[in-house]
């Protein structure tokens, strides 16, 4: 069969590549055409546009790049119609993909959505668009499945691809000494800084994270370089700081870190599954006004991190907007670096998270469910 996939970020590239690999196991004749990244390209098929050339984040960036966005939509629509796939598989990337879902549905192209837009947290009215344009939804979190079922969406829970990525990660058995030697780091214990994959996230969060460096000189702070960035992108932030940067080794860094400072998102879940104690810290534009709007109008859930959402309690400390202060950040980090009750309880909560999430194999499960669904849908 012919598959057309659209992923717009580094995480989408990772999970789409694993899905493509699994689809090829179930369908040896599979043909792929896609918007994504290098990991998808390694699986074969045709890369139409790299996510580095399509990423536009935040309201201001959208306004400044309306022409670019329209060109990308026009190109994607034309390319999709020329390719005539058996199914369009949309991976996260809600702003772009929900519009493509509507277009494909209007042109009688089967639409599957993998890794749901976070409509349960932001602007729940978008679930109506999903119900109208998406033939089947494949979710990766148990509470998402319940949400979509409640709204009448055809939904299947297929496990979480993060478990596959972590299970298949390189160098997972290497020692701390091997890790620091390979990356030319010193022998101090590490604090990992996961400041996000978007320039806006780094601008708002990394400077405050770096203010912890002088507070804990006995630790080496190491930034996990985002896939779409280069060292020069971090240089303005780290010129005078005793901090290192490693690229394409986020999992290796986190598994060898004593603790981590993490922006909200999938990284919080990955850090927990790697059993690294963390502080979730997230700040964006607008200060108190944005904090008010987010909590009172936009955010419809109790927590901002996936760890806490899945466990339904504040297992990891969340410092969001005005609660993200240097004093609180220092105190929370100190508790995690010490053998404190806070650290011990967090590691116990991680054990419960592992139990709920289960083991690897979600990519193959998703591929199996998709091909079973395709057989049914093609016979309709």
mmCIF file of C-alpha atoms in Angstrom:
data_model
loop_
_atom_site.group_PDB
_atom_site.id
_atom_site.type_symbol
_atom_site.label_atom_id
_atom_site.label_comp_id
_atom_site.label_asym_id
_atom_site.label_seq_id
_atom_site.Cartn_x
_atom_site.Cartn_y
_atom_site.Cartn_z
ATOM 1 C CA UNK A 1 0.000 0.000 0.000
ATOM 2 C CA UNK A 2 0.923 3.651 -0.390
ATOM 3 C CA UNK A 3 1.312 5.675 2.794
ATOM 4 C CA UNK A 4 1.591 9.452 3.074
ATOM 5 C CA UNK A 5 2.825 10.695 6.468
ATOM 6 C CA UNK A 6 3.115 14.224 7.871
ATOM 7 C CA UNK A 7 5.296 14.931 10.907
ATOM 8 C CA UNK A 8 6.385 18.464 11.740
ATOM 9 C CA UNK A 9 8.806 18.163 14.640
ATOM 10 C CA UNK A 10 11.764 16.099 15.861
ATOM 11 C CA UNK A 11 9.608 13.900 18.104
ATOM 12 C CA UNK A 12 7.225 13.244 15.213
ATOM 13 C CA UNK A 13 10.172 12.261 13.026
ATOM 14 C CA UNK A 14 11.313 9.755 15.662
ATOM 15 C CA UNK A 15 7.943 8.134 16.239
ATOM 16 C CA UNK A 16 7.012 8.165 12.545
ATOM 17 C CA UNK A 17 10.268 6.410 11.668
ATOM 18 C CA UNK A 18 9.526 3.662 14.191
ATOM 19 C CA UNK A 19 6.004 3.344 12.816
ATOM 20 C CA UNK A 20 7.329 3.108 9.251
ATOM 21 C CA UNK A 21 9.720 0.353 10.301
ATOM 22 C CA UNK A 22 6.840 -1.555 11.896
ATOM 23 C CA UNK A 23 4.566 -1.053 8.867
ATOM 24 C CA UNK A 24 7.263 -2.542 6.640
ATOM 25 C CA UNK A 25 7.273 -5.657 8.854
ATOM 26 C CA UNK A 26 3.531 -6.076 8.329
ATOM 27 C CA UNK A 27 3.415 -4.822 4.724
ATOM 28 C CA UNK A 28 6.644 -5.613 2.811
ATOM 29 C CA UNK A 29 5.270 -3.827 -0.270
ATOM 30 C CA UNK A 30 4.741 -0.546 1.620
ATOM 31 C CA UNK A 31 5.584 2.677 -0.221
ATOM 32 C CA UNK A 32 6.126 5.897 1.698
ATOM 33 C CA UNK A 33 6.002 9.581 0.887
ATOM 34 C CA UNK A 34 6.239 12.036 3.773
ATOM 35 C CA UNK A 35 6.987 15.327 5.444
ATOM 36 C CA UNK A 36 9.399 14.665 8.311
ATOM 37 C CA UNK A 37 13.090 14.349 9.024
ATOM 38 C CA UNK A 38 16.273 12.338 8.779
ATOM 39 C CA UNK A 39 15.022 9.363 10.804
ATOM 40 C CA UNK A 40 12.058 8.883 8.483
ATOM 41 C CA UNK A 41 14.356 9.299 5.491
ATOM 42 C CA UNK A 42 16.495 6.437 6.790
ATOM 43 C CA UNK A 43 13.449 4.157 6.480
ATOM 44 C CA UNK A 44 13.199 4.775 2.746
ATOM 45 C CA UNK A 45 10.589 6.364 0.538
ATOM 46 C CA UNK A 46 10.501 10.030 -0.476
ATOM 47 C CA UNK A 47 11.018 12.990 1.847
ATOM 48 C CA UNK A 48 9.042 15.910 0.414
ATOM 49 C CA UNK A 49 9.917 18.581 2.989
ATOM 50 C CA UNK A 50 12.100 18.487 6.119
ATOM 51 C CA UNK A 51 10.558 19.693 9.374
ATOM 52 C CA UNK A 52 13.444 22.140 9.779
ATOM 53 C CA UNK A 53 12.011 23.997 6.770
ATOM 54 C CA UNK A 54 8.395 23.933 7.943
ATOM 55 C CA UNK A 55 8.511 24.554 11.704
ATOM 56 C CA UNK A 56 6.681 27.720 12.777
ATOM 57 C CA UNK A 57 5.976 27.985 16.516
ATOM 58 C CA UNK A 58 3.955 30.538 18.462
ATOM 59 C CA UNK A 59 1.413 33.154 17.471
ATOM 60 C CA UNK A 60 4.010 35.769 16.527
ATOM 61 C CA UNK A 61 5.966 33.379 14.299
ATOM 62 C CA UNK A 62 2.734 32.356 12.597
ATOM 63 C CA UNK A 63 1.875 35.986 11.819
ATOM 64 C CA UNK A 64 5.365 36.655 10.497
ATOM 65 C CA UNK A 65 5.332 33.570 8.274
ATOM 66 C CA UNK A 66 1.830 33.481 6.813
ATOM 67 C CA UNK A 67 3.191 33.395 3.274
ATOM 68 C CA UNK A 68 5.503 30.485 4.072
ATOM 69 C CA UNK A 69 2.693 28.581 5.771
ATOM 70 C CA UNK A 70 0.361 29.024 2.802
ATOM 71 C CA UNK A 71 3.035 27.804 0.392
ATOM 72 C CA UNK A 72 3.571 24.717 2.529
ATOM 73 C CA UNK A 73 -0.166 23.983 2.598
ATOM 74 C CA UNK A 74 -0.443 24.438 -1.157
ATOM 75 C CA UNK A 75 2.546 22.191 -1.796
ATOM 76 C CA UNK A 76 1.290 19.498 0.588
ATOM 77 C CA UNK A 77 -2.213 19.496 -0.888
ATOM 78 C CA UNK A 78 -0.940 19.248 -4.453
ATOM 79 C CA UNK A 79 1.592 16.552 -3.588
ATOM 80 C CA UNK A 80 -0.980 14.530 -1.673
ATOM 81 C CA UNK A 81 -3.420 14.571 -4.588
ATOM 82 C CA UNK A 82 -0.685 13.619 -7.069
ATOM 83 C CA UNK A 83 0.477 10.690 -4.910
ATOM 84 C CA UNK A 84 -3.017 9.296 -4.262
ATOM 85 C CA UNK A 85 -2.128 7.305 -1.119
ATOM 86 C CA UNK A 86 -4.201 4.518 0.364
ATOM 87 C CA UNK A 87 -4.108 6.424 3.648
ATOM 88 C CA UNK A 88 -2.856 9.737 5.032
ATOM 89 C CA UNK A 89 -1.203 9.269 8.441
ATOM 90 C CA UNK A 90 -0.966 12.492 10.456
ATOM 91 C CA UNK A 91 1.482 12.561 13.370
ATOM 92 C CA UNK A 92 0.880 15.182 16.097
ATOM 93 C CA UNK A 93 1.622 18.728 14.650
ATOM 94 C CA UNK A 94 -1.969 19.863 15.148
ATOM 95 C CA UNK A 95 -1.938 23.329 13.540
ATOM 96 C CA UNK A 96 -0.893 21.975 10.147
ATOM 97 C CA UNK A 97 -2.313 18.466 10.320
ATOM 98 C CA UNK A 98 -5.872 19.320 11.301
ATOM 99 C CA UNK A 99 -6.143 21.482 8.191
ATOM 100 C CA UNK A 100 -4.681 18.686 6.077
ATOM 101 C CA UNK A 101 -7.156 16.245 7.621
ATOM 102 C CA UNK A 102 -10.049 18.436 6.487
ATOM 103 C CA UNK A 103 -8.613 18.756 2.970
ATOM 104 C CA UNK A 104 -7.974 15.018 2.629
ATOM 105 C CA UNK A 105 -11.419 14.122 3.942
ATOM 106 C CA UNK A 106 -13.034 16.486 1.443
ATOM 107 C CA UNK A 107 -11.162 14.656 -1.321
ATOM 108 C CA UNK A 108 -12.116 11.166 -0.124
ATOM 109 C CA UNK A 109 -8.653 10.255 1.176
ATOM 110 C CA UNK A 110 -8.653 8.014 4.243
ATOM 111 C CA UNK A 111 -7.255 9.875 7.286
ATOM 112 C CA UNK A 112 -5.609 8.229 10.290
ATOM 113 C CA UNK A 113 -4.219 10.323 13.139
ATOM 114 C CA UNK A 114 -1.348 9.000 15.265
ATOM 115 C CA UNK A 115 -0.305 10.835 18.454
ATOM 116 C CA UNK A 116 -3.283 13.012 19.179
ATOM 117 C CA UNK A 117 -3.328 16.799 19.210
ATOM 118 C CA UNK A 118 -3.623 17.869 22.833
ATOM 119 C CA UNK A 119 -7.222 18.954 22.437
ATOM 120 C CA UNK A 120 -7.970 17.604 25.918
ATOM 121 C CA UNK A 121 -5.732 20.373 27.312
ATOM 122 C CA UNK A 122 -6.035 23.247 24.837
ATOM 123 C CA UNK A 123 -9.177 24.365 23.024
ATOM 124 C CA UNK A 124 -11.338 21.259 23.398
ATOM 125 C CA UNK A 125 -13.679 22.483 20.669
ATOM 126 C CA UNK A 126 -11.155 21.152 18.135
ATOM 127 C CA UNK A 127 -12.395 17.646 18.890
ATOM 128 C CA UNK A 128 -15.328 18.462 16.601
ATOM 129 C CA UNK A 129 -12.887 18.986 13.706
ATOM 130 C CA UNK A 130 -11.264 15.660 14.478
ATOM 131 C CA UNK A 131 -14.574 13.829 14.557
ATOM 132 C CA UNK A 132 -15.575 15.410 11.226
ATOM 133 C CA UNK A 133 -12.314 14.810 9.309
ATOM 134 C CA UNK A 134 -10.385 11.922 10.915
ATOM 135 C CA UNK A 135 -11.466 8.381 10.147
ATOM 136 C CA UNK A 136 -9.519 6.754 12.978
ATOM 137 C CA UNK A 137 -7.504 8.082 15.917
ATOM 138 C CA UNK A 138 -4.615 6.093 17.434
ATOM 139 C CA UNK A 139 -3.764 7.377 20.897
ATOM 140 C CA UNK A 140 -0.638 6.910 23.003
ATOM 141 C CA UNK A 141 -1.976 7.826 26.460
ATOM 142 C CA UNK A 142 -4.786 6.050 28.340
ATOM 143 C CA UNK A 143 -6.571 9.228 29.425
ATOM 144 C CA UNK A 144 -6.623 10.495 25.813
ATOM 145 C CA UNK A 145 -8.500 7.383 24.745
ATOM 146 C CA UNK A 146 -11.239 7.987 27.298
ATOM 147 C CA UNK A 147 -11.531 11.623 26.201
ATOM 148 C CA UNK A 148 -12.047 10.773 22.527
ATOM 149 C CA UNK A 149 -14.430 7.915 23.286
ATOM 150 C CA UNK A 150 -16.558 10.368 25.275
ATOM 151 C CA UNK A 151 -16.753 12.625 22.194
ATOM 152 C CA UNK A 152 -17.675 9.834 19.785
ATOM 153 C CA UNK A 153 -14.366 9.612 17.902
ATOM 154 C CA UNK A 154 -13.306 6.227 16.494
ATOM 155 C CA UNK A 155 -10.247 5.703 18.702
ATOM 156 C CA UNK A 156 -7.814 2.904 19.507
ATOM 157 C CA UNK A 157 -5.131 2.930 22.224
ATOM 158 C CA UNK A 158 -1.895 1.582 20.791
ATOM 159 C CA UNK A 159 0.621 2.080 23.603
ATOM 160 C CA UNK A 160 3.280 4.779 23.814
ATOM 161 C CA UNK A 161 6.131 5.004 21.263
ATOM 162 C CA UNK A 162 8.398 6.614 23.847
ATOM 163 C CA UNK A 163 8.709 3.165 25.396
ATOM 164 C CA UNK A 164 10.020 1.815 22.092
ATOM 165 C CA UNK A 165 12.447 4.693 21.642
ATOM 166 C CA UNK A 166 13.840 4.244 25.143
ATOM 167 C CA UNK A 167 14.053 0.464 24.830
ATOM 168 C CA UNK A 168 15.913 0.751 21.502
ATOM 169 C CA UNK A 169 18.148 3.659 22.530
ATOM 170 C CA UNK A 170 21.869 3.404 21.749
ATOM 171 C CA UNK A 171 24.456 3.042 24.502
ATOM 172 C CA UNK A 172 21.853 2.134 27.125
ATOM 173 C CA UNK A 173 24.264 -0.190 28.947
ATOM 174 C CA UNK A 174 27.272 2.127 28.928
ATOM 175 C CA UNK A 175 28.849 3.273 32.189
ATOM 176 C CA UNK A 176 29.024 6.834 33.471
ATOM 177 C CA UNK A 177 32.797 6.827 32.895
ATOM 178 C CA UNK A 178 32.371 5.756 29.274
ATOM 179 C CA UNK A 179 29.738 8.436 28.705
ATOM 180 C CA UNK A 180 31.865 11.298 30.052
ATOM 181 C CA UNK A 181 34.988 10.077 28.281
ATOM 182 C CA UNK A 182 33.172 9.837 24.958
ATOM 183 C CA UNK A 183 31.832 13.378 25.312
ATOM 184 C CA UNK A 184 34.960 14.919 26.892
ATOM 185 C CA UNK A 185 33.076 15.866 30.061
ATOM 186 C CA UNK A 186 34.605 16.100 33.525
ATOM 187 C CA UNK A 187 33.971 13.581 36.292
ATOM 188 C CA UNK A 188 31.515 15.630 38.362
ATOM 189 C CA UNK A 189 27.964 14.215 38.635
ATOM 190 C CA UNK A 190 25.669 15.673 35.986
ATOM 191 C CA UNK A 191 22.559 17.841 35.930
ATOM 192 C CA UNK A 192 20.775 17.575 32.576
ATOM 193 C CA UNK A 193 19.107 20.646 31.082
ATOM 194 C CA UNK A 194 16.280 19.867 28.646
ATOM 195 C CA UNK A 195 15.207 23.358 27.655
ATOM 196 C CA UNK A 196 12.971 22.466 24.736
ATOM 197 C CA UNK A 197 13.187 22.083 20.971
ATOM 198 C CA UNK A 198 11.753 25.473 20.009
ATOM 199 C CA UNK A 199 13.648 28.738 20.025
ATOM 200 C CA UNK A 200 10.905 30.412 22.069
ATOM 201 C CA UNK A 201 11.183 27.733 24.763
ATOM 202 C CA UNK A 202 14.933 28.143 24.951
ATOM 203 C CA UNK A 203 14.707 31.934 25.091
ATOM 204 C CA UNK A 204 12.300 31.859 28.023
ATOM 205 C CA UNK A 205 13.584 28.870 30.007
ATOM 206 C CA UNK A 206 17.294 28.246 29.461
ATOM 207 C CA UNK A 207 18.599 31.523 31.006
ATOM 208 C CA UNK A 208 16.944 30.763 34.361
ATOM 209 C CA UNK A 209 18.083 27.141 34.238
ATOM 210 C CA UNK A 210 21.650 28.330 33.735
ATOM 211 C CA UNK A 211 21.435 30.506 36.838
ATOM 212 C CA UNK A 212 21.581 27.281 38.837
ATOM 213 C CA UNK A 213 25.108 26.515 37.595
ATOM 214 C CA UNK A 214 26.867 28.738 40.136
ATOM 215 C CA UNK A 215 24.569 27.491 42.913
ATOM 216 C CA UNK A 216 25.791 23.899 42.514
ATOM 217 C CA UNK A 217 29.487 24.058 41.495
ATOM 218 C CA UNK A 218 30.035 20.434 42.542
ATOM 219 C CA UNK A 219 27.876 19.351 39.582
ATOM 220 C CA UNK A 220 28.469 19.726 35.859
ATOM 221 C CA UNK A 221 25.420 21.081 34.015
ATOM 222 C CA UNK A 222 24.971 19.686 30.506
ATOM 223 C CA UNK A 223 22.465 20.905 27.904
ATOM 224 C CA UNK A 224 20.733 18.313 25.742
ATOM 225 C CA UNK A 225 21.051 19.966 22.326
ATOM 226 C CA UNK A 226 17.789 19.936 20.369
ATOM 227 C CA UNK A 227 17.925 18.079 17.027
ATOM 228 C CA UNK A 228 17.091 21.183 15.012
ATOM 229 C CA UNK A 229 19.773 23.361 16.671
ATOM 230 C CA UNK A 230 23.540 23.680 16.417
ATOM 231 C CA UNK A 231 26.128 24.739 18.987
ATOM 232 C CA UNK A 232 26.044 28.294 17.653
ATOM 233 C CA UNK A 233 22.380 28.532 18.664
ATOM 234 C CA UNK A 234 23.353 27.981 22.303
ATOM 235 C CA UNK A 235 26.492 30.140 22.318
ATOM 236 C CA UNK A 236 24.713 33.405 23.263
ATOM 237 C CA UNK A 237 23.393 31.693 26.399
ATOM 238 C CA UNK A 238 26.504 29.823 27.551
ATOM 239 C CA UNK A 239 29.403 32.163 26.762
ATOM 240 C CA UNK A 240 30.184 32.826 30.433
ATOM 241 C CA UNK A 241 28.712 29.672 31.935
ATOM 242 C CA UNK A 242 30.438 26.509 33.127
ATOM 243 C CA UNK A 243 28.191 24.300 31.040
ATOM 244 C CA UNK A 244 28.559 21.721 28.257
ATOM 245 C CA UNK A 245 26.306 20.801 25.340
ATOM 246 C CA UNK A 246 25.827 17.353 23.820
ATOM 247 C CA UNK A 247 23.827 16.608 20.687
ATOM 248 C CA UNK A 248 21.869 13.496 19.651
ATOM 249 C CA UNK A 249 22.422 11.969 23.094
ATOM 250 C CA UNK A 250 19.496 13.131 25.192
ATOM 251 C CA UNK A 251 18.711 9.649 26.491
ATOM 252 C CA UNK A 252 22.371 8.933 27.248
ATOM 253 C CA UNK A 253 22.665 12.219 29.123
ATOM 254 C CA UNK A 254 19.489 11.740 31.146
ATOM 255 C CA UNK A 255 20.282 8.149 32.145
ATOM 256 C CA UNK A 256 23.654 9.347 33.453
ATOM 257 C CA UNK A 257 22.364 12.468 35.236
ATOM 258 C CA UNK A 258 21.713 12.831 38.947
ATOM 259 C CA UNK A 259 18.752 15.108 38.182
ATOM 260 C CA UNK A 260 17.263 17.131 35.331
ATOM 261 C CA UNK A 261 15.548 20.449 34.701
ATOM 262 C CA UNK A 262 12.957 19.849 31.996
ATOM 263 C CA UNK A 263 10.490 21.959 30.048
ATOM 264 C CA UNK A 264 6.991 20.556 29.772
ATOM 265 C CA UNK A 265 6.249 18.061 27.017
ATOM 266 C CA UNK A 266 7.241 14.552 26.041
ATOM 267 C CA UNK A 267 10.654 15.157 27.614
ATOM 268 C CA UNK A 268 9.084 14.976 31.081
ATOM 269 C CA UNK A 269 7.784 11.481 30.359
ATOM 270 C CA UNK A 270 11.076 10.361 28.793
ATOM 271 C CA UNK A 271 13.027 11.642 31.789
ATOM 272 C CA UNK A 272 10.762 9.773 34.194
ATOM 273 C CA UNK A 273 10.939 6.524 32.226
ATOM 274 C CA UNK A 274 14.733 6.832 32.377
ATOM 275 C CA UNK A 275 14.402 7.120 36.179
ATOM 276 C CA UNK A 276 16.004 10.545 36.424
ATOM 277 C CA UNK A 277 14.489 12.837 39.114
ATOM 278 C CA UNK A 278 13.333 16.115 37.580
ATOM 279 C CA UNK A 279 11.920 19.575 38.066
ATOM 280 C CA UNK A 280 9.461 20.620 35.370
ATOM 281 C CA UNK A 281 9.927 24.307 34.644
ATOM 282 C CA UNK A 282 8.124 26.213 31.932
ATOM 283 C CA UNK A 283 7.844 29.888 31.193
ATOM 284 C CA UNK A 284 6.517 31.665 28.106
ATOM 285 C CA UNK A 285 5.727 35.191 26.978
ATOM 286 C CA UNK A 286 3.282 37.413 28.801
ATOM 287 C CA UNK A 287 4.160 36.740 32.423
ATOM 288 C CA UNK A 288 1.202 37.013 34.785
ATOM 289 C CA UNK A 289 -1.285 37.730 31.997
ATOM 290 C CA UNK A 290 -0.360 34.547 30.138
ATOM 291 C CA UNK A 291 -0.467 32.635 33.404
ATOM 292 C CA UNK A 292 -4.029 33.833 33.991
ATOM 293 C CA UNK A 293 -5.162 33.095 30.445
ATOM 294 C CA UNK A 294 -3.536 29.663 30.423
ATOM 295 C CA UNK A 295 -4.953 28.504 33.739
ATOM 296 C CA UNK A 296 -8.394 30.078 33.494
ATOM 297 C CA UNK A 297 -9.156 29.766 29.798
ATOM 298 C CA UNK A 298 -6.802 27.542 27.801
ATOM 299 C CA UNK A 299 -5.575 24.721 30.031
ATOM 300 C CA UNK A 300 -8.359 22.252 30.875
ATOM 301 C CA UNK A 301 -6.237 19.825 32.891
ATOM 302 C CA UNK A 302 -4.774 19.869 36.383
ATOM 303 C CA UNK A 303 -1.106 19.472 35.385
ATOM 304 C CA UNK A 304 1.245 20.502 32.582
ATOM 305 C CA UNK A 305 3.541 17.450 32.595
ATOM 306 C CA UNK A 306 2.644 14.062 31.162
ATOM 307 C CA UNK A 307 4.083 12.329 34.226
ATOM 308 C CA UNK A 308 1.593 14.003 36.546
ATOM 309 C CA UNK A 309 -1.292 13.660 34.096
ATOM 310 C CA UNK A 310 -0.772 9.912 33.812
ATOM 311 C CA UNK A 311 -0.311 9.413 37.566
ATOM 312 C CA UNK A 312 -3.072 11.933 38.339
ATOM 313 C CA UNK A 313 -1.002 13.622 41.036
ATOM 314 C CA UNK A 314 1.973 15.965 41.324
ATOM 315 C CA UNK A 315 4.686 13.325 41.361
ATOM 316 C CA UNK A 316 7.167 15.790 39.832
ATOM 317 C CA UNK A 317 7.272 19.445 40.840
ATOM 318 C CA UNK A 318 5.871 21.827 38.222
ATOM 319 C CA UNK A 319 7.116 25.418 38.138
ATOM 320 C CA UNK A 320 4.896 27.197 35.621
ATOM 321 C CA UNK A 321 4.966 30.903 34.736
ATOM 322 C CA UNK A 322 4.938 33.036 37.910
ATOM 323 C CA UNK A 323 5.597 29.980 40.120
ATOM 324 C CA UNK A 324 8.850 29.489 38.163
ATOM 325 C CA UNK A 325 11.177 31.498 40.431
ATOM 326 C CA UNK A 326 14.899 31.086 40.961
ATOM 327 C CA UNK A 327 14.409 30.468 44.681
ATOM 328 C CA UNK A 328 11.916 27.663 44.086
ATOM 329 C CA UNK A 329 14.033 26.175 41.329
ATOM 330 C CA UNK A 330 17.107 26.102 43.578
ATOM 331 C CA UNK A 331 15.196 24.525 46.470
ATOM 332 C CA UNK A 332 13.579 21.849 44.298
ATOM 333 C CA UNK A 333 16.836 20.970 42.574
ATOM 334 C CA UNK A 334 18.684 20.743 45.882
ATOM 335 C CA UNK A 335 16.100 18.283 47.199
ATOM 336 C CA UNK A 336 16.598 16.053 44.159
ATOM 337 C CA UNK A 337 20.378 16.157 44.277
ATOM 338 C CA UNK A 338 20.374 15.165 47.943
ATOM 339 C CA UNK A 339 19.143 11.788 49.201
ATOM 340 C CA UNK A 340 15.986 13.499 50.388
ATOM 341 C CA UNK A 341 12.485 12.056 50.937
ATOM 342 C CA UNK A 342 11.403 14.092 47.889
ATOM 343 C CA UNK A 343 13.868 12.245 45.651
ATOM 344 C CA UNK A 344 13.002 8.845 47.104
ATOM 345 C CA UNK A 345 9.251 9.386 46.680
ATOM 346 C CA UNK A 346 9.701 10.535 43.093
ATOM 347 C CA UNK A 347 11.580 7.360 42.223
ATOM 348 C CA UNK A 348 8.796 5.309 43.842
ATOM 349 C CA UNK A 349 6.235 7.195 41.739
ATOM 350 C CA UNK A 350 8.306 6.412 38.643
ATOM 351 C CA UNK A 351 7.869 2.703 39.432
ATOM 352 C CA UNK A 352 4.096 3.185 39.315
ATOM 353 C CA UNK A 353 4.452 5.069 36.030
ATOM 354 C CA UNK A 354 6.351 2.136 34.527
ATOM 355 C CA UNK A 355 3.587 -0.211 35.647
ATOM 356 C CA UNK A 356 0.863 1.923 34.037
ATOM 357 C CA UNK A 357 2.742 2.513 30.776
ATOM 358 C CA UNK A 358 3.753 -1.098 30.254
ATOM 359 C CA UNK A 359 6.610 -2.222 28.035
ATOM 360 C CA UNK A 360 7.859 -1.573 24.499
ATOM 361 C CA UNK A 361 6.160 -2.723 21.323
ATOM 362 C CA UNK A 362 3.718 0.115 20.671
ATOM 363 C CA UNK A 363 4.994 0.893 17.168
ATOM 364 C CA UNK A 364 4.319 -2.660 15.986
ATOM 365 C CA UNK A 365 0.962 -2.650 17.760
ATOM 366 C CA UNK A 366 0.027 0.615 16.041
ATOM 367 C CA UNK A 367 1.082 -0.721 12.652
ATOM 368 C CA UNK A 368 -0.968 -3.889 13.227
ATOM 369 C CA UNK A 369 -4.059 -1.900 14.238
ATOM 370 C CA UNK A 370 -3.650 0.422 11.250
ATOM 371 C CA UNK A 371 -3.366 -2.411 8.727
ATOM 372 C CA UNK A 372 -6.347 -4.211 10.258
ATOM 373 C CA UNK A 373 -8.318 -0.957 10.033
ATOM 374 C CA UNK A 374 -7.174 -0.361 6.455
ATOM 375 C CA UNK A 375 -8.467 -3.774 5.419
ATOM 376 C CA UNK A 376 -11.863 -2.924 6.879
ATOM 377 C CA UNK A 377 -11.963 0.629 5.543
ATOM 378 C CA UNK A 378 -10.927 -0.397 2.027
ATOM 379 C CA UNK A 379 -13.776 -2.903 1.875
ATOM 380 C CA UNK A 380 -16.409 -0.321 2.776
#
